[in-house]
Tab-separated table of C-alpha atoms and ligand atoms in Angstrom:
chain	number	residue	atom	x	y	z
A	1360	MET	CA	35.964	-3.420	-34.568
A	1361	ARG	CA	35.286	-4.378	-38.182
A	1362	SER	CA	34.364	-1.387	-40.356
A	1363	ILE	CA	31.256	-1.333	-42.556
A	1364	ARG	CA	32.065	-2.859	-45.948
A	1365	SER	CA	31.486	-0.708	-49.062
A	1366	PHE	CA	31.200	-3.860	-51.206
A	1367	ALA	CA	29.306	-7.147	-51.281
A	1368	LYS	CA	31.549	-10.199	-51.528
A	1369	ALA	CA	31.245	-11.724	-55.040
A	1370	ARG	CA	30.366	-15.412	-55.074
A	1371	SER	CA	31.907	-16.278	-58.459
A	1372	ARG	CA	34.711	-18.854	-58.625
A	1373	LEU	CA	37.986	-17.990	-60.284
A	1374	SER	CA	39.001	-19.860	-63.445
A	1375	VAL	CA	42.300	-21.751	-63.397
A	1376	LYS	CA	43.919	-19.021	-65.508
A	1377	HIS	CA	42.699	-16.282	-63.169
A	1378	LYS	CA	43.745	-18.201	-60.063
A	1379	LYS	CA	47.216	-18.697	-61.541
A	1380	ILE	CA	47.831	-15.031	-62.366
A	1381	ILE	CA	46.612	-13.920	-58.948
A	1382	ASN	CA	48.813	-16.408	-57.099
A	1383	GLN	CA	51.978	-16.260	-59.178
A	1384	GLU	CA	54.813	-13.955	-58.210
A	1385	ASN	CA	54.966	-10.753	-60.225
A	1386	ASP	CA	55.841	-7.096	-59.730
A	1387	PHE	CA	52.411	-5.633	-60.522
A	1388	LEU	CA	50.017	-7.238	-58.014
A	1389	PHE	CA	49.935	-6.654	-54.264
A	1390	SER	CA	47.534	-7.732	-51.503
A	1391	ALA	CA	47.182	-7.745	-47.716
A	1392	ASN	CA	50.259	-10.029	-47.513
A	1393	SER	CA	52.394	-7.494	-49.393
A	1394	LYS	CA	50.774	-4.334	-48.061
A	1395	SER	CA	54.026	-2.739	-46.925
A	1396	ALA	CA	55.668	-3.386	-50.327
A	1397	PHE	CA	52.694	-1.669	-51.994
A	1398	GLU	CA	52.968	1.278	-49.612
A	1399	LYS	CA	56.710	1.542	-50.366
A	1400	ILE	CA	56.063	1.658	-54.118
A	1401	LEU	CA	53.430	4.352	-53.582
A	1402	GLN	CA	55.850	6.367	-51.488
A	1403	SER	CA	58.724	6.112	-53.964
A	1404	SER	CA	56.665	6.966	-57.088
A	1405	GLU	CA	55.950	10.446	-58.431
A	1406	ASN	CA	53.125	11.548	-60.700
A	1407	LYS	CA	50.484	9.165	-59.350
A	1408	VAL	CA	46.920	8.369	-60.344
A	1409	LEU	CA	44.788	5.940	-58.305
A	1410	GLU	CA	41.483	4.342	-59.238
A	1411	ILE	CA	39.493	2.855	-56.365
A	1412	GLY	CA	37.073	0.043	-57.274
A	1413	PHE	CA	38.298	-0.333	-60.869
A	1414	GLY	CA	36.073	-3.366	-61.580
A	1415	GLU	CA	37.204	-4.936	-64.855
A	1416	GLY	CA	39.921	-2.281	-65.226
A	1417	ASP	CA	38.757	-0.981	-68.634
A	1418	SER	CA	39.513	2.692	-68.066
A	1419	LEU	CA	42.521	2.139	-65.801
A	1420	PHE	CA	44.345	-0.057	-68.304
A	1421	GLU	CA	43.613	2.258	-71.255
A	1422	MET	CA	44.850	5.286	-69.305
A	1423	ALA	CA	48.067	3.459	-68.384
A	1424	ILE	CA	48.705	2.417	-72.007
A	1425	ASP	CA	48.077	5.941	-73.319
A	1426	ASN	CA	50.103	7.749	-70.626
A	1427	PRO	CA	53.392	5.901	-69.994
A	1428	GLU	CA	54.824	8.911	-68.115
A	1429	ILE	CA	52.185	8.585	-65.359
A	1430	ASN	CA	52.267	5.928	-62.621
A	1431	PHE	CA	48.833	4.317	-62.318
A	1432	PHE	CA	47.540	2.343	-59.342
A	1433	GLY	CA	44.281	0.498	-58.792
A	1434	ILE	CA	42.610	-0.947	-55.717
A	1435	GLU	CA	39.842	-3.530	-56.083
A	1436	VAL	CA	38.370	-6.384	-54.010
A	1437	TYR	CA	36.716	-8.181	-56.945
A	1438	GLU	CA	39.151	-11.008	-57.746
A	1439	THR	CA	37.965	-11.736	-61.291
A	1440	GLY	CA	38.326	-8.082	-62.278
A	1441	VAL	CA	41.793	-7.938	-60.725
A	1442	ALA	CA	42.813	-11.179	-62.506
A	1443	ARG	CA	41.549	-9.905	-65.888
A	1444	THR	CA	43.490	-6.661	-65.454
A	1445	CYS	CA	46.611	-8.604	-64.397
A	1446	LEU	CA	46.406	-10.642	-67.617
A	1447	LYS	CA	46.255	-7.435	-69.666
A	1448	ILE	CA	49.286	-6.044	-67.810
A	1449	GLU	CA	51.214	-9.278	-68.373
A	1450	GLU	CA	50.335	-9.513	-72.069
A	1451	SER	CA	51.116	-5.859	-72.804
A	1452	GLY	CA	54.275	-5.704	-70.658
A	1453	ILE	CA	53.418	-2.207	-69.375
A	1454	LYS	CA	55.339	-1.132	-66.289
A	1455	ASN	CA	53.296	1.855	-65.124
A	1456	LEU	CA	50.274	0.040	-63.648
A	1457	LYS	CA	50.261	-1.645	-60.224
A	1458	LEU	CA	47.259	-3.228	-58.546
A	1459	TYR	CA	46.237	-3.932	-54.988
A	1460	LEU	CA	43.748	-6.736	-54.353
A	1461	GLY	CA	41.985	-5.666	-51.181
A	1462	ASP	CA	39.820	-3.167	-49.391
A	1463	ALA	CA	40.658	0.517	-50.021
A	1464	VAL	CA	38.981	1.440	-46.734
A	1465	ASP	CA	41.314	-0.832	-44.745
A	1466	LEU	CA	44.319	0.362	-46.713
A	1467	MET	CA	43.704	4.104	-46.865
A	1468	LEU	CA	40.973	5.153	-44.466
A	1469	ASN	CA	41.456	2.992	-41.387
A	1470	LYS	CA	45.117	4.039	-41.372
A	1471	ASP	CA	47.401	6.642	-42.959
A	1472	ILE	CA	49.764	6.086	-45.849
A	1473	GLU	CA	52.395	8.782	-46.344
A	1474	THR	CA	51.678	9.454	-49.992
A	1475	LYS	CA	49.902	11.961	-52.232
A	1476	PHE	CA	48.080	11.460	-55.532
A	1477	ASP	CA	47.529	13.819	-58.452
A	1478	LEU	CA	44.232	12.149	-59.240
A	1479	LEU	CA	41.829	9.809	-57.409
A	1480	LEU	CA	39.130	8.201	-59.540
A	1481	PHE	CA	35.843	6.732	-58.330
A	1482	LEU	CA	33.971	5.412	-61.357
A	1483	PHE	CA	30.478	4.160	-60.622
A	1484	PRO	CA	31.108	3.138	-57.004
A	1485	ASP	CA	28.342	0.890	-55.633
A	1486	PRO	CA	25.362	3.219	-55.063
A	1487	TRP	CA	23.849	1.219	-52.171
A	1488	HIS	CA	20.492	2.609	-53.174
A	1489	LYS	CA	18.385	1.366	-50.245
A	1490	ARG	CA	18.444	4.145	-47.672
A	1491	LYS	CA	19.324	1.712	-44.826
A	1492	HIS	CA	22.489	0.762	-46.795
A	1493	ASN	CA	23.587	4.327	-47.625
A	1494	LYS	CA	26.190	4.167	-44.843
A	1495	ARG	CA	28.104	1.610	-46.952
A	1496	ARG	CA	28.804	4.215	-49.636
A	1497	LEU	CA	32.490	4.769	-50.304
A	1498	LEU	CA	31.937	8.493	-50.663
A	1499	SER	CA	30.427	9.479	-47.346
A	1500	SER	CA	31.312	12.831	-45.829
A	1501	ASP	CA	34.031	11.438	-43.511
A	1502	ASN	CA	35.509	9.205	-46.207
A	1503	LEU	CA	35.654	12.045	-48.707
A	1504	LYS	CA	37.450	14.242	-46.191
A	1505	LYS	CA	40.056	11.534	-45.681
A	1506	PHE	CA	40.430	10.787	-49.409
A	1507	ARG	CA	40.976	14.518	-50.033
A	1508	SER	CA	43.840	14.462	-47.520
A	1509	TYR	CA	45.663	12.166	-49.986
A	1510	LEU	CA	45.651	14.775	-52.755
A	1511	SER	CA	48.825	16.526	-53.861
A	1512	LYS	CA	48.765	20.329	-54.289
A	1513	LYS	CA	47.418	20.006	-57.811
A	1514	GLY	CA	45.492	16.811	-56.924
A	1515	LEU	CA	41.899	16.180	-58.010
A	1516	ILE	CA	39.059	13.764	-57.348
A	1517	PHE	CA	37.003	12.436	-60.247
A	1518	PHE	CA	33.638	10.903	-59.367
A	1519	ARG	CA	31.140	9.464	-61.819
A	1520	THR	CA	27.807	7.749	-61.158
A	1521	ASP	CA	24.599	6.788	-62.921
A	1522	TRP	CA	22.627	6.918	-59.665
A	1523	GLN	CA	21.028	10.345	-59.295
A	1524	GLU	CA	20.559	10.130	-55.545
A	1525	TYR	CA	24.272	9.279	-55.035
A	1526	ALA	CA	25.227	12.199	-57.304
A	1527	ASP	CA	23.018	14.543	-55.246
A	1528	SER	CA	24.496	13.275	-51.993
A	1529	VAL	CA	28.120	13.707	-53.186
A	1530	LYS	CA	27.294	17.180	-54.522
A	1531	LYS	CA	25.920	18.155	-51.111
A	1532	ILE	CA	28.983	16.757	-49.316
A	1533	CYS	CA	31.238	18.635	-51.765
A	1534	ASN	CA	29.368	21.880	-51.150
A	1535	ASP	CA	29.521	21.370	-47.367
A	1536	GLN	CA	33.289	20.802	-47.646
A	1537	GLU	CA	33.613	23.820	-49.948
A	1538	VAL	CA	35.515	21.910	-52.629
A	1539	GLU	CA	36.626	23.697	-55.799
A	1540	PHE	CA	34.896	22.179	-58.828
A	1541	GLN	CA	36.973	21.964	-62.039
A	1542	GLU	CA	36.103	21.774	-65.734
A	1543	ILE	CA	36.717	18.306	-67.159
A	1544	GLU	CA	37.359	19.804	-70.619
A	1545	LYS	CA	40.707	21.138	-69.340
A	1546	PHE	CA	41.989	17.632	-68.524
A	1547	PRO	CA	42.604	15.508	-71.648
A	1548	LEU	CA	43.201	12.365	-69.542
A	1549	LEU	CA	39.641	12.546	-68.210
A	1550	LYS	CA	37.881	13.914	-71.268
A	1551	GLY	CA	38.604	10.801	-73.310
A	1552	LEU	CA	38.105	8.239	-70.544
A	1553	THR	CA	37.084	4.783	-71.809
A	1554	HIS	CA	33.561	3.798	-70.786
A	1555	THR	CA	33.565	1.246	-67.983
A	1556	LYS	CA	31.263	-1.763	-67.713
A	1557	TYR	CA	28.976	0.075	-65.287
A	1558	GLN	CA	28.947	3.177	-67.468
A	1559	ARG	CA	27.791	1.032	-70.410
A	1560	LYS	CA	25.112	-0.553	-68.173
A	1561	GLY	CA	23.885	2.873	-67.001
A	1562	ILE	CA	23.693	4.234	-70.551
A	1563	LYS	CA	21.863	1.109	-71.772
A	1564	ALA	CA	19.309	1.500	-68.993
A	1565	GLY	CA	18.789	5.142	-70.017
A	1566	ARG	CA	20.139	6.595	-66.768
A	1567	THR	CA	21.808	10.015	-66.613
A	1568	ILE	CA	25.542	9.943	-65.992
A	1569	SER	CA	26.754	12.563	-63.488
A	1570	THR	CA	30.410	13.520	-63.260
A	1571	PHE	CA	32.216	15.736	-60.739
A	1572	LEU	CA	35.837	16.834	-60.780
A	1573	PHE	CA	37.067	18.738	-57.753
A	1574	LYS	CA	39.863	19.409	-55.308
B	837	LIG	C1	29.644	-0.867	-59.277
B	837	LIG	S1	31.264	-1.497	-59.438
B	837	LIG	C2	32.017	-0.405	-60.626
B	837	LIG	C3	33.240	-1.005	-61.263
B	837	LIG	C4	33.931	-0.109	-62.310
B	837	LIG	N1	34.485	1.080	-61.708
B	837	LIG	C5	32.988	0.241	-63.427
B	837	LIG	O1	32.632	1.434	-63.545
B	837	LIG	O2	32.627	-0.663	-64.197
B	837	LIG	C6	32.032	-0.968	-57.932
B	837	LIG	C7	33.357	-1.678	-57.686
B	837	LIG	O3	33.980	-1.125	-56.533
B	837	LIG	C8	34.591	-2.187	-55.809
B	837	LIG	N2	34.730	-1.747	-54.411
B	837	LIG	C9	33.732	-1.346	-53.578
B	837	LIG	N3	34.227	-1.012	-52.374
B	837	LIG	C10	35.578	-1.210	-52.457
B	837	LIG	C11	36.628	-1.043	-51.513
B	837	LIG	N4	36.394	-0.641	-50.267
B	837	LIG	N5	37.879	-1.343	-51.903
B	837	LIG	C12	38.126	-1.777	-53.170
B	837	LIG	N6	37.166	-1.959	-54.103
B	837	LIG	C13	35.903	-1.669	-53.739
B	837	LIG	C14	33.635	-3.354	-55.994
B	837	LIG	O4	34.281	-4.586	-55.797
B	837	LIG	C15	33.198	-3.163	-57.441
B	837	LIG	O5	34.020	-3.871	-58.341
């Protein structure tokens, strides 16, 4: 049975440049066709940070540039965002950022990957604000439980949203699961995180940004 999608399929067409980078062979982009290669890289890497739904990749790319000792990974279904991030990886020549073009739910929740992360980031995941669509939220109670099972001993989850009702719902799920909240100030990587496109949108619209860090 097909699981409920946490994203709406984008209708935009890829430019020639974007199509080329997505289809050419390289060592930084994986997809459903190279799923097992991506899983192998995850399993053989230490010191791992994963961003799920990285959009245009603003924060992910900056973190990878600033922290060459950390292995960064990103999962995203939005092809244009993946292509833009691939171009940045190619131009900069960085080796510590790998991307997966595909559904994080299929990859990580509908099955198990034998790997642990030190940090999982969810930056402005789609809020699905109509109540009837709430079940499409990436951070439901069951999903959060499963994502937490991917954390290493010192592993943390970082969640940020500009949608108050989503923030309230995640806070309630966190309290029900008795997570341990952490102070962001103690983690330099997160304190100076580059604003993402959706963060800029939220600020421009005057919405409050809520952030939770927990294990
Ligand atoms: C509202 S956008 C936020 C993008 C970016 N994090 C930002 O803050 O600008 C949510 C992103 O999550 C992606 N997404 C949603 N569900 C996903 C899933 N199951 N697997 C991978 N990406 C997903 C969407 O394609 C979209 O790009």
